[in-house]
Coordinates of C-alpha atoms in Angstrom, one line a residue:
Chain A
M1 CA -94.3 -141.3 -38.6
N2 CA -96.8 -140.5 -35.9
R3 CA -99.8 -142.8 -36.7
P4 CA -100.6 -145.2 -33.9
R5 CA -102.7 -147.9 -35.3
P6 CA -104.3 -150.1 -32.6
L7 CA -106.1 -152.4 -34.8
L8 CA -103.5 -154.8 -35.9
P9 CA -102.3 -155.8 -32.4
L10 CA -105.9 -156.7 -31.6
V11 CA -106.1 -158.8 -34.8
A12 CA -102.9 -160.4 -33.9
C13 CA -103.7 -161.3 -30.4
S14 CA -107.0 -162.7 -31.8
A15 CA -105.2 -164.7 -34.2
A16 CA -102.8 -166.2 -31.7
A17 CA -105.8 -166.9 -29.4
L18 CA -107.8 -168.5 -32.1
V19 CA -104.9 -170.9 -33.1
A20 CA -103.9 -171.5 -29.5
G21 CA -107.6 -172.3 -28.9
C22 CA -107.3 -175.0 -31.7
R23 CA -105.9 -177.3 -29.1
T24 CA -108.1 -180.3 -28.4
D25 CA -108.9 -179.4 -24.7
D26 CA -112.4 -178.6 -25.5
D27 CA -113.0 -181.9 -27.0
F28 CA -112.0 -183.4 -23.6
A29 CA -114.4 -181.3 -21.4
P30 CA -115.4 -183.6 -18.7
P31 CA -119.1 -184.1 -18.4
T32 CA -121.0 -183.2 -15.3
P33 CA -122.3 -186.1 -13.3
P34 CA -125.8 -186.0 -11.9
D35 CA -126.5 -185.1 -8.3
M36 CA -127.5 -188.0 -6.4
S37 CA -126.8 -186.8 -2.9
A38 CA -130.5 -186.6 -1.9
L39 CA -131.3 -190.1 -3.1
V40 CA -128.1 -191.4 -1.5
E41 CA -129.1 -189.8 1.8
A42 CA -132.5 -191.2 1.7
Y43 CA -131.4 -194.9 1.2
T44 CA -128.4 -194.5 3.6
R45 CA -130.3 -192.8 6.6
P46 CA -134.2 -193.8 6.6
T47 CA -136.3 -191.5 8.7
G48 CA -139.0 -193.7 9.9
R49 CA -139.3 -195.8 13.2
L50 CA -140.2 -199.4 13.1
N51 CA -143.3 -200.3 15.4
P52 CA -146.2 -202.7 14.8
T53 CA -148.0 -200.1 12.8
T54 CA -145.3 -199.1 10.4
A55 CA -144.2 -202.7 10.2
V56 CA -147.7 -203.6 8.6
E57 CA -147.5 -200.5 6.4
A58 CA -144.1 -201.6 5.1
A59 CA -145.1 -205.2 4.5
Q60 CA -148.3 -204.3 2.7
G61 CA -146.4 -201.6 0.7
I62 CA -143.7 -203.9 -0.5
A63 CA -146.1 -206.7 -1.3
A64 CA -147.8 -204.3 -3.7
R65 CA -144.5 -203.5 -5.3
A66 CA -143.4 -207.0 -6.4
D67 CA -143.2 -205.8 -10.1
D68 CA -140.8 -203.1 -9.0
L69 CA -138.6 -205.6 -7.2
K70 CA -138.5 -207.8 -10.2
K71 CA -137.6 -205.0 -12.6
S72 CA -135.0 -203.8 -10.1
L73 CA -133.4 -207.2 -9.9
V74 CA -133.0 -207.3 -13.8
L75 CA -131.5 -203.7 -13.9
A76 CA -129.1 -204.5 -11.1
K77 CA -127.8 -207.7 -12.5
S78 CA -127.3 -206.1 -15.9
V79 CA -125.5 -203.2 -14.5
F80 CA -123.4 -205.2 -12.3
E81 CA -121.9 -206.9 -15.3
A82 CA -120.8 -203.5 -16.8
V83 CA -119.8 -202.0 -13.4
N84 CA -117.3 -204.9 -12.9
D85 CA -115.4 -203.4 -15.8
I86 CA -115.5 -199.8 -14.6
G87 CA -112.6 -200.7 -12.0
G88 CA -112.4 -199.7 -8.6
T89 CA -112.9 -201.2 -5.1
G90 CA -116.1 -202.9 -4.7
P91 CA -118.5 -202.5 -1.8
N92 CA -117.0 -205.4 0.4
G93 CA -113.5 -204.1 -0.2
T94 CA -112.6 -206.4 -3.1
T95 CA -111.1 -205.1 -6.4
T96 CA -112.1 -206.0 -9.9
A97 CA -109.5 -207.1 -12.4
S98 CA -109.4 -203.7 -14.0
E99 CA -109.1 -201.7 -11.0
G100 CA -105.5 -200.6 -11.8
L101 CA -106.5 -199.0 -15.1
V102 CA -107.7 -195.7 -13.8
S103 CA -105.6 -195.4 -10.7
S104 CA -102.3 -196.1 -12.5
R105 CA -103.1 -193.5 -15.1
A106 CA -104.0 -191.0 -12.5
Q107 CA -100.8 -191.5 -10.5
A108 CA -98.7 -191.4 -13.6
L109 CA -100.0 -187.9 -14.5
T110 CA -98.6 -184.7 -12.6
G111 CA -100.3 -181.5 -11.8
S112 CA -104.0 -181.2 -12.0
V113 CA -105.4 -184.4 -13.2
E114 CA -108.9 -185.2 -14.6
L115 CA -109.9 -188.6 -15.9
W116 CA -113.4 -189.9 -17.1
Q117 CA -114.4 -193.1 -18.8
E118 CA -117.1 -194.4 -20.8
V119 CA -118.0 -198.0 -20.3
R120 CA -119.9 -199.6 -23.2
W121 CA -121.3 -202.9 -22.4
A122 CA -123.0 -205.1 -25.0
C123 CA -126.2 -206.6 -23.7
Y124 CA -126.6 -210.3 -23.8
G125 CA -129.8 -210.6 -26.1
P126 CA -132.6 -213.2 -25.5
E127 CA -130.1 -216.1 -25.6
G128 CA -128.1 -215.0 -22.5
P129 CA -124.5 -214.5 -21.8
D130 CA -123.0 -217.3 -23.9
A131 CA -124.5 -215.7 -27.1
A132 CA -122.4 -214.1 -29.6
V133 CA -121.9 -210.1 -29.2
D134 CA -124.5 -208.6 -31.6
P135 CA -125.1 -204.8 -31.7
Q136 CA -128.8 -205.4 -32.2
W137 CA -129.2 -206.4 -28.7
G138 CA -128.2 -202.9 -27.5
R139 CA -125.9 -201.8 -24.8
I140 CA -125.4 -200.3 -21.5
M141 CA -123.5 -197.1 -21.4
L142 CA -121.9 -195.7 -18.1
N143 CA -119.8 -192.7 -17.5
T144 CA -117.5 -192.1 -14.3
L145 CA -115.2 -189.4 -13.3
A146 CA -111.9 -189.9 -11.5
D147 CA -109.1 -188.1 -10.0
K148 CA -105.9 -189.1 -8.0
A149 CA -108.1 -190.0 -5.1
G150 CA -109.9 -192.5 -7.3
L151 CA -113.2 -193.1 -9.0
D152 CA -116.2 -190.8 -8.3
P153 CA -119.0 -192.8 -6.8
V154 CA -121.6 -191.6 -9.3
A155 CA -121.7 -193.5 -12.7
W156 CA -124.4 -192.2 -15.2
G157 CA -125.6 -193.2 -18.6
G158 CA -128.4 -195.5 -19.6
F159 CA -129.7 -198.5 -21.4
E160 CA -129.8 -198.2 -25.1
R161 CA -132.5 -200.8 -26.3
C162 CA -130.8 -203.3 -24.2
V163 CA -132.2 -206.8 -24.6
M164 CA -131.8 -209.1 -21.8
P165 CA -133.2 -212.6 -21.1
S166 CA -135.8 -212.8 -18.1
S167 CA -136.1 -215.6 -15.7
A168 CA -139.3 -216.4 -17.2
G169 CA -137.6 -217.3 -20.5
F170 CA -138.4 -214.3 -22.7
A171 CA -136.5 -211.3 -23.8
Q172 CA -137.2 -207.8 -22.3
V173 CA -136.1 -204.6 -23.9
I174 CA -134.8 -201.9 -21.6
D175 CA -134.4 -198.4 -22.6
G176 CA -133.7 -195.2 -20.6
A177 CA -131.5 -193.2 -18.4
L178 CA -129.7 -194.5 -15.4
N179 CA -127.7 -193.0 -12.6
V180 CA -125.9 -195.4 -10.1
H181 CA -124.2 -194.5 -6.9
I182 CA -121.3 -196.8 -6.2
P183 CA -119.8 -197.0 -2.9
W184 CA -116.2 -197.6 -3.9
G185 CA -114.1 -198.9 -1.1
A186 CA -116.8 -198.5 1.4
A187 CA -117.4 -201.1 4.2
T188 CA -119.9 -203.9 3.8
G189 CA -123.4 -202.5 4.3
A190 CA -123.2 -199.6 2.1
P191 CA -125.8 -199.9 -0.8
F192 CA -125.4 -199.2 -4.5
I193 CA -128.1 -196.8 -5.3
F194 CA -129.8 -197.1 -8.7
D195 CA -132.2 -194.3 -10.3
F196 CA -133.7 -195.6 -13.4
D197 CA -136.1 -193.5 -15.7
G198 CA -137.2 -195.3 -19.0
S199 CA -139.4 -197.8 -20.6
W200 CA -139.6 -201.5 -20.5
L201 CA -140.9 -203.7 -23.3
D202 CA -141.8 -207.3 -22.0
D203 CA -143.0 -210.4 -23.7
T204 CA -146.4 -208.8 -24.5
G205 CA -145.0 -206.3 -26.6
Q206 CA -146.2 -203.5 -24.3
A207 CA -143.8 -200.6 -23.6
V208 CA -144.3 -199.6 -19.9
E209 CA -142.9 -196.5 -18.6
A210 CA -140.9 -197.2 -15.5
R211 CA -139.1 -194.8 -12.9
I212 CA -137.5 -196.9 -10.1
A213 CA -135.2 -195.9 -7.5
F214 CA -133.8 -198.7 -5.5
G215 CA -130.7 -199.9 -3.6
V216 CA -128.7 -203.2 -3.7
L217 CA -126.7 -204.6 -0.9
D218 CA -125.8 -208.1 0.4
R219 CA -127.6 -209.8 -2.4
A220 CA -130.8 -207.8 -1.7
V221 CA -132.8 -205.2 -3.5
A222 CA -133.8 -202.3 -1.0
L223 CA -136.8 -200.1 -1.6
L224 CA -137.7 -197.1 0.3
Q225 CA -141.4 -197.5 1.9
E226 CA -143.1 -194.4 3.2
T227 CA -144.9 -195.1 6.6
S228 CA -146.7 -192.9 9.1
T229 CA -143.4 -192.1 10.8
G230 CA -141.2 -191.6 7.8
S231 CA -139.3 -194.0 5.3
L232 CA -138.3 -197.5 6.1
R233 CA -135.7 -199.4 3.9
V234 CA -137.2 -202.7 3.1
E235 CA -134.6 -205.3 1.7
V236 CA -135.7 -208.4 -0.1
T237 CA -133.1 -210.9 -1.0
F238 CA -132.7 -211.9 -4.6
E239 CA -133.8 -215.4 -3.9
A240 CA -137.1 -214.1 -2.2
I241 CA -138.0 -211.7 -5.0
E242 CA -139.3 -214.3 -7.3
D243 CA -141.8 -215.6 -4.8
L244 CA -142.2 -212.7 -2.6
L245 CA -145.4 -213.9 -0.8
A246 CA -143.8 -217.1 0.3
G247 CA -142.2 -215.1 3.1
G248 CA -138.6 -214.9 4.3
G249 CA -135.8 -213.1 3.0
L250 CA -137.0 -209.7 4.2
R251 CA -134.8 -207.1 6.2
L252 CA -135.8 -203.6 7.6
T253 CA -133.7 -200.6 8.3
D254 CA -135.0 -197.6 10.2
A255 CA -133.5 -194.5 11.7
D256 CA -132.1 -196.7 14.5
G257 CA -130.4 -199.3 12.4
A258 CA -130.8 -202.6 10.6
W259 CA -133.5 -205.0 12.1
T260 CA -133.2 -208.7 11.8
C261 CA -136.7 -209.9 10.7
S262 CA -138.6 -213.3 10.4
V263 CA -141.5 -213.0 8.1
G264 CA -144.4 -215.4 7.5
P265 CA -146.1 -216.4 4.3
G266 CA -148.0 -213.5 2.5
L267 CA -145.8 -210.9 4.7
E268 CA -149.0 -210.9 6.9
G269 CA -147.1 -211.6 10.0
G270 CA -143.7 -211.5 11.3
A271 CA -141.2 -210.1 13.9
C272 CA -138.0 -208.1 13.9
T273 CA -135.4 -207.6 16.5
L274 CA -132.7 -205.0 17.0
D275 CA -130.6 -204.6 20.2
G276 CA -132.9 -206.6 22.4
R277 CA -135.9 -204.8 21.2
R278 CA -138.7 -206.7 19.4
V279 CA -141.3 -205.6 17.0
S280 CA -144.0 -208.0 15.8
W281 CA -147.2 -207.7 13.7
Chain B
M1 CA -67.3 -171.7 -34.5
N2 CA -67.5 -174.9 -36.7
A3 CA -66.4 -175.3 -40.2
W4 CA -69.8 -175.0 -41.5
A5 CA -70.3 -171.6 -40.1
G6 CA -66.9 -170.5 -41.1
A7 CA -67.7 -171.5 -44.7
L8 CA -71.0 -169.5 -44.6
L9 CA -69.1 -166.4 -43.3
V10 CA -66.5 -166.5 -46.0
T11 CA -69.2 -167.0 -48.6
G12 CA -71.2 -164.2 -47.3
C13 CA -68.2 -161.8 -47.5
L14 CA -67.6 -163.1 -51.1
L15 CA -71.0 -162.5 -52.2
G16 CA -71.3 -159.0 -50.8
S17 CA -70.1 -156.6 -53.4
P18 CA -66.9 -154.5 -52.5
E19 CA -68.9 -151.3 -52.9
A20 CA -71.5 -152.7 -50.5
R21 CA -69.0 -153.9 -48.0
A22 CA -67.3 -150.5 -48.0
G23 CA -70.6 -148.8 -46.7
H24 CA -72.6 -149.3 -43.7
A25 CA -76.4 -149.6 -42.8
T26 CA -77.6 -146.7 -40.6
D27 CA -80.4 -148.9 -39.4
P28 CA -79.5 -152.6 -39.1
D29 CA -82.5 -155.0 -39.1
V30 CA -82.1 -157.1 -36.0
D31 CA -84.7 -158.9 -34.2
Y32 CA -84.2 -157.4 -30.7
L33 CA -85.3 -153.9 -32.0
A34 CA -88.8 -152.7 -32.9
E35 CA -87.8 -152.1 -36.6
T36 CA -88.9 -153.6 -40.0
L37 CA -87.6 -153.6 -43.3
D38 CA -88.4 -150.7 -45.8
Q39 CA -91.1 -151.4 -48.4
W40 CA -89.9 -154.1 -50.9
E41 CA -86.4 -154.5 -49.1
F42 CA -85.4 -157.9 -48.8
R43 CA -83.4 -159.7 -46.2
L44 CA -82.0 -163.1 -46.9
S45 CA -80.1 -165.5 -44.6
P46 CA -79.3 -169.1 -45.1
T47 CA -82.5 -170.2 -43.2
R48 CA -84.8 -167.3 -43.7
L49 CA -86.2 -164.7 -46.0
D50 CA -88.1 -161.5 -45.0
V51 CA -89.5 -158.7 -47.2
G52 CA -90.8 -155.3 -46.4
V53 CA -94.3 -155.4 -48.0
Y54 CA -95.7 -152.1 -46.7
E55 CA -94.7 -149.2 -44.8
N56 CA -93.4 -150.6 -41.4
V57 CA -94.8 -154.0 -42.3
S58 CA -92.6 -157.1 -43.2
V59 CA -93.4 -160.6 -43.6
G60 CA -91.1 -163.6 -43.9
S61 CA -90.4 -167.3 -43.6
Y62 CA -87.9 -169.8 -42.3
Y63 CA -87.9 -171.3 -45.9
G64 CA -85.4 -174.1 -44.9
L65 CA -88.2 -175.6 -43.0
L66 CA -90.0 -176.5 -46.3
L67 CA -87.4 -179.4 -46.7
L68 CA -89.3 -180.9 -43.8
K69 CA -92.6 -179.8 -45.3
A70 CA -93.1 -177.6 -42.4
P71 CA -94.2 -174.2 -43.6
E72 CA -93.5 -171.2 -41.4
L73 CA -94.7 -167.6 -41.8
H74 CA -94.3 -164.6 -39.5
A75 CA -95.1 -160.9 -39.9
R76 CA -93.9 -157.8 -38.1
W77 CA -95.6 -154.5 -37.9
T78 CA -94.0 -151.4 -36.2
F79 CA -97.4 -149.9 -35.5
F80 CA -96.2 -147.0 -33.3
E81 CA -93.3 -144.5 -33.9
R82 CA -93.0 -141.3 -32.0
S83 CA -90.2 -139.2 -30.9
K84 CA -87.8 -141.8 -29.4
W85 CA -90.1 -144.7 -29.1
A86 CA -91.1 -147.3 -31.6
V87 CA -93.3 -150.4 -30.7
A88 CA -93.6 -153.4 -32.9
T89 CA -95.7 -156.7 -32.8
Q90 CA -94.8 -159.9 -34.4
L91 CA -96.8 -163.0 -35.1
G92 CA -95.7 -166.3 -36.5
Y93 CA -97.3 -169.6 -37.3
L94 CA -95.4 -172.9 -37.9
T95 CA -97.1 -176.3 -38.9
F96 CA -95.7 -179.7 -39.3
S97 CA -97.4 -182.9 -40.1
L98 CA -95.6 -186.2 -39.9
R99 CA -97.9 -187.7 -42.5
D100 CA -96.9 -184.9 -44.9
L101 CA -93.4 -185.9 -44.6
D102 CA -93.9 -189.7 -44.5
K103 CA -97.1 -191.1 -46.0
S104 CA -96.5 -194.3 -44.4
A105 CA -96.2 -193.0 -40.6
E106 CA -98.3 -195.0 -38.3
S107 CA -99.7 -191.8 -36.5
D108 CA -100.5 -188.4 -38.0
L109 CA -98.5 -186.5 -35.5
R110 CA -99.2 -182.8 -36.0
L111 CA -97.3 -179.8 -34.4
Q112 CA -98.4 -176.2 -34.5
V113 CA -96.6 -173.3 -33.1
V114 CA -97.8 -169.7 -32.7
P115 CA -95.1 -167.2 -31.3
F116 CA -96.4 -163.7 -30.6
E117 CA -94.4 -160.8 -29.3
V118 CA -94.9 -157.0 -28.6
L119 CA -91.5 -155.1 -28.5
A120 CA -90.9 -151.6 -27.6
T121 CA -87.5 -149.8 -28.3
Y122 CA -86.4 -146.4 -26.7
T123 CA -83.7 -144.6 -28.5
Y124 CA -81.8 -142.7 -25.9
R125 CA -79.1 -141.5 -28.2
P126 CA -78.6 -142.4 -31.9
D127 CA -75.9 -144.8 -30.7
L128 CA -77.7 -146.2 -27.6
R129 CA -81.0 -147.9 -27.8
F130 CA -82.9 -150.1 -25.3
S131 CA -85.6 -152.7 -26.0
L132 CA -88.2 -154.5 -23.8
G133 CA -90.5 -157.3 -25.2
V134 CA -93.0 -159.6 -23.9
G135 CA -93.4 -162.9 -25.8
Y136 CA -95.9 -165.5 -25.8
T137 CA -95.6 -168.8 -27.6
E138 CA -98.3 -171.6 -27.9
V139 CA -97.2 -175.1 -29.0
A140 CA -99.7 -177.8 -29.7
V141 CA -98.9 -181.2 -30.6
S142 CA -101.6 -183.7 -31.4
S143 CA -101.6 -187.4 -32.7
G144 CA -104.2 -189.0 -34.6
E145 CA -105.5 -192.5 -33.6
L146 CA -102.7 -194.8 -33.2
A147 CA -102.9 -198.2 -34.8
P148 CA -104.7 -200.4 -32.4
T149 CA -102.8 -203.3 -30.9
Q150 CA -104.4 -206.6 -31.0
S151 CA -104.2 -209.0 -27.9
G152 CA -106.1 -212.1 -26.8
D153 CA -107.8 -214.7 -28.9
A154 CA -108.4 -213.6 -32.6
D155 CA -112.1 -214.3 -32.2
E156 CA -112.5 -212.0 -29.2
D157 CA -111.2 -209.0 -31.1
L158 CA -109.6 -207.4 -28.0
F159 CA -107.7 -204.2 -28.8
E160 CA -106.3 -201.1 -27.5
S161 CA -105.8 -197.8 -29.2
A162 CA -105.0 -194.1 -28.2
K163 CA -104.8 -190.7 -29.5
G164 CA -103.9 -187.5 -27.6
S165 CA -102.5 -184.0 -27.6
L166 CA -100.1 -181.8 -25.8
G167 CA -99.9 -178.1 -25.4
V168 CA -97.0 -175.8 -23.9
S169 CA -97.6 -172.2 -23.3
T170 CA -94.6 -170.1 -22.7
G171 CA -94.3 -166.3 -21.7
R172 CA -91.0 -164.6 -21.5
L173 CA -89.5 -161.2 -21.1
D174 CA -86.9 -160.0 -23.6
L175 CA -84.5 -157.2 -22.7
A176 CA -81.9 -155.8 -25.1
T177 CA -79.4 -152.9 -25.2
E178 CA -77.6 -151.9 -28.3
Y179 CA -74.5 -149.7 -28.5
R180 CA -73.1 -148.4 -31.8
I181 CA -69.3 -148.6 -31.2
S182 CA -69.0 -147.1 -34.7
D183 CA -71.1 -146.6 -37.9
L184 CA -70.3 -150.2 -38.8
I185 CA -70.3 -152.2 -35.7
A186 CA -72.7 -152.4 -32.9
L187 CA -72.4 -154.1 -29.6
S188 CA -75.6 -155.8 -28.2
A189 CA -76.5 -157.3 -24.9
E190 CA -79.6 -159.4 -24.7
A191 CA -81.5 -161.4 -22.0
Q192 CA -84.6 -163.7 -22.0
L193 CA -86.4 -164.4 -18.8
L194 CA -89.0 -167.0 -18.4
L195 CA -92.2 -165.5 -17.0
F196 CA -94.3 -168.8 -17.2
Q197 CA -94.4 -172.1 -18.8
R198 CA -97.4 -174.3 -18.6
G199 CA -98.0 -177.7 -20.1
G200 CA -101.3 -179.5 -20.6
G201 CA -102.1 -182.8 -22.2
A202 CA -105.1 -184.9 -23.1
A203 CA -105.3 -188.3 -24.3
T204 CA -108.1 -190.8 -25.0
E205 CA -107.4 -194.6 -24.8
T206 CA -110.0 -197.1 -26.0
L207 CA -109.7 -200.6 -24.4
Q208 CA -111.6 -203.7 -24.8
P209 CA -111.0 -205.9 -21.8
D210 CA -113.4 -208.5 -22.9
R211 CA -115.7 -209.2 -25.8
R212 CA -118.7 -207.3 -24.3
T213 CA -116.9 -204.4 -22.7
Q214 CA -115.3 -201.4 -24.3
I215 CA -113.8 -198.7 -22.0
V216 CA -112.9 -195.2 -23.4
L217 CA -110.7 -193.5 -21.0
H218 CA -110.2 -189.8 -21.4
Q219 CA -107.3 -188.3 -19.3
K220 CA -106.3 -184.7 -19.1
A221 CA -103.5 -183.1 -17.0
N222 CA -102.1 -179.6 -16.6
A223 CA -98.9 -178.6 -14.8
D224 CA -96.8 -175.6 -14.1
L225 CA -93.5 -176.2 -15.8
K226 CA -91.7 -173.2 -14.4
T227 CA -90.2 -174.9 -11.5
Q228 CA -87.5 -172.5 -11.0
A229 CA -86.2 -169.1 -12.4
R230 CA -84.8 -169.6 -15.9
G231 CA -83.2 -167.3 -18.4
N232 CA -80.2 -166.7 -20.4
F233 CA -77.9 -163.7 -21.2
G234 CA -75.8 -163.0 -24.2
V235 CA -73.5 -160.5 -25.9
G236 CA -72.8 -160.0 -29.5
F237 CA -71.3 -157.8 -32.3
T238 CA -73.1 -157.0 -35.5
W239 CA -71.4 -155.7 -38.6
A240 CA -74.0 -153.8 -40.6
W241 CA -72.4 -153.2 -44.2
D242 CA -74.9 -151.7 -46.7
T243 CA -75.8 -155.2 -48.1
F244 CA -74.1 -157.9 -45.8
H245 CA -74.8 -158.1 -42.1
L246 CA -73.0 -160.4 -39.8
K247 CA -73.9 -160.9 -36.1
L248 CA -71.5 -163.1 -33.9
G249 CA -72.4 -163.6 -30.2
L250 CA -72.2 -165.8 -27.2
Y251 CA -74.9 -166.8 -24.9
R252 CA -75.2 -168.4 -21.5
G253 CA -78.0 -169.9 -19.5
A254 CA -81.2 -171.7 -20.3
Y255 CA -81.6 -173.0 -23.8
V256 CA -84.7 -171.9 -25.6
L257 CA -85.8 -174.1 -28.6
P258 CA -85.6 -172.0 -31.8
L259 CA -88.9 -171.0 -33.2
V260 CA -90.8 -173.1 -30.6
G261 CA -89.7 -170.7 -27.9
T262 CA -90.0 -173.3 -25.1
F263 CA -87.4 -173.1 -22.3
V264 CA -85.7 -176.6 -21.7
P265 CA -84.1 -177.3 -18.3
T266 CA -80.7 -177.8 -19.9
Q267 CA -78.3 -175.1 -18.8
L268 CA -75.6 -174.2 -21.3
K269 CA -72.3 -172.9 -20.1
V270 CA -71.7 -171.0 -23.5
M271 CA -73.5 -171.2 -26.8
P272 CA -72.3 -169.5 -29.8
E273 CA -74.7 -167.3 -32.1
L274 CA -74.1 -166.8 -35.7
D275 CA -76.3 -164.8 -37.9
L276 CA -75.6 -163.6 -41.5
S277 CA -77.8 -162.0 -44.0
W278 CA -78.0 -160.0 -47.0
R279 CA -80.3 -156.9 -47.4
F280 CA -81.0 -155.7 -50.9

């Protein structure tokens, strides 16, 4: 019989590929993390130079952003609760209780390994951390990738109608996307970088659109402040944020490094020193 | 050969009619040749039933697996026959679910196997034939959600659960030579060589380390399982009466899981092969 029929082999191959494709690999396709490299570079290496002129620009600029500082502090404290359970080596070299989870899984697997995790953290609600877990108070979702080398520094996700108490005693509802760059295993001084884009519902019932990028290190919130010479990283300690104009609790980092500062009431006068150099305003 | 195989052999000989046993098949149906059964011709063995359903197309099943509620189907088509050449393709499908077998099983473990092969046979002389085949088998195993394990205080509702899947892809080369010693008896030599074998797995664990935190951990790994050359080689004799066919052989080398087609690291010094069937 001389009747070559090429159709059936094609059908057979297609059927084999179809069934083989029923494996669940596609269900496990790892998501792609956002690119935070530009933001990390900006916060890690400020471009400006501190001098009497830029010091005044930075002080005045940061005084006008007191609301951003307060929001940043709430975001950071909320996220730190969730980040604590992601697992990994923290910015000061310490490890969290669940650090071993991802690394042990990665080491146990052979060949090429991909891991990623979703952390779902139930928000406190208006009553604070001791209240019972209740889905109505929303949650924070964070994703991270990992391989045999450890966790990827970028965690991304967001607040899903997350209700948190404020220091003023009222509830605030946070909703929006969040990217966090976590300096796993880095030496002290490497900041966590946050990029939040969402809305904020405060005690007045008004939803306020908020887009905030900030850093956190050594119990201080860092904001980038543009000046006439470039950007300066202005760090305000957690304690100083509630009463910014009282002075104190301010640090500045420029292209040359971290300055030690002493700032007076209202941020209207102060002095910073670095390697024997002194800038006052 | 064990007593069970011996009993089957005797039974087979007894069931074949004297007339049938006196004759011989001019075209014995064996797996290593690109041949199929004639239309509405049946081949029955203790584990398998095949039937020619169309010109050069046969379908079959390892019906014994139905005892495990694991249906298997395969089909072969000799789609090219010209001069001394014949080319066939075979596709199969096997599925098994632990829950189908045992409703009370904790996990719904599922197995799917898809073997696929293309086989070419060259007839050098009527009594001497050579075959070359390329086989590919895909095995997929998946588990449903495992029952969560509780830990910690009851009011904290801490738990862990997991589900996952595993796949193995195997490619192999099949070589065979058949020499008809007589009209009744054929001597065959066969070899299987592992071309590649890759494994991949994925699993999802759900953990709740404290009452506010839930972690869903996805894990995925792929590995080349062909760490060294593997293969096997065997020789066998086939007696092809008109109705009853008997093949006896000995193999040496890497063991290949039947139906699943996966090469396992175990090297066997010698493994016997027994295949008996009736064609009608």
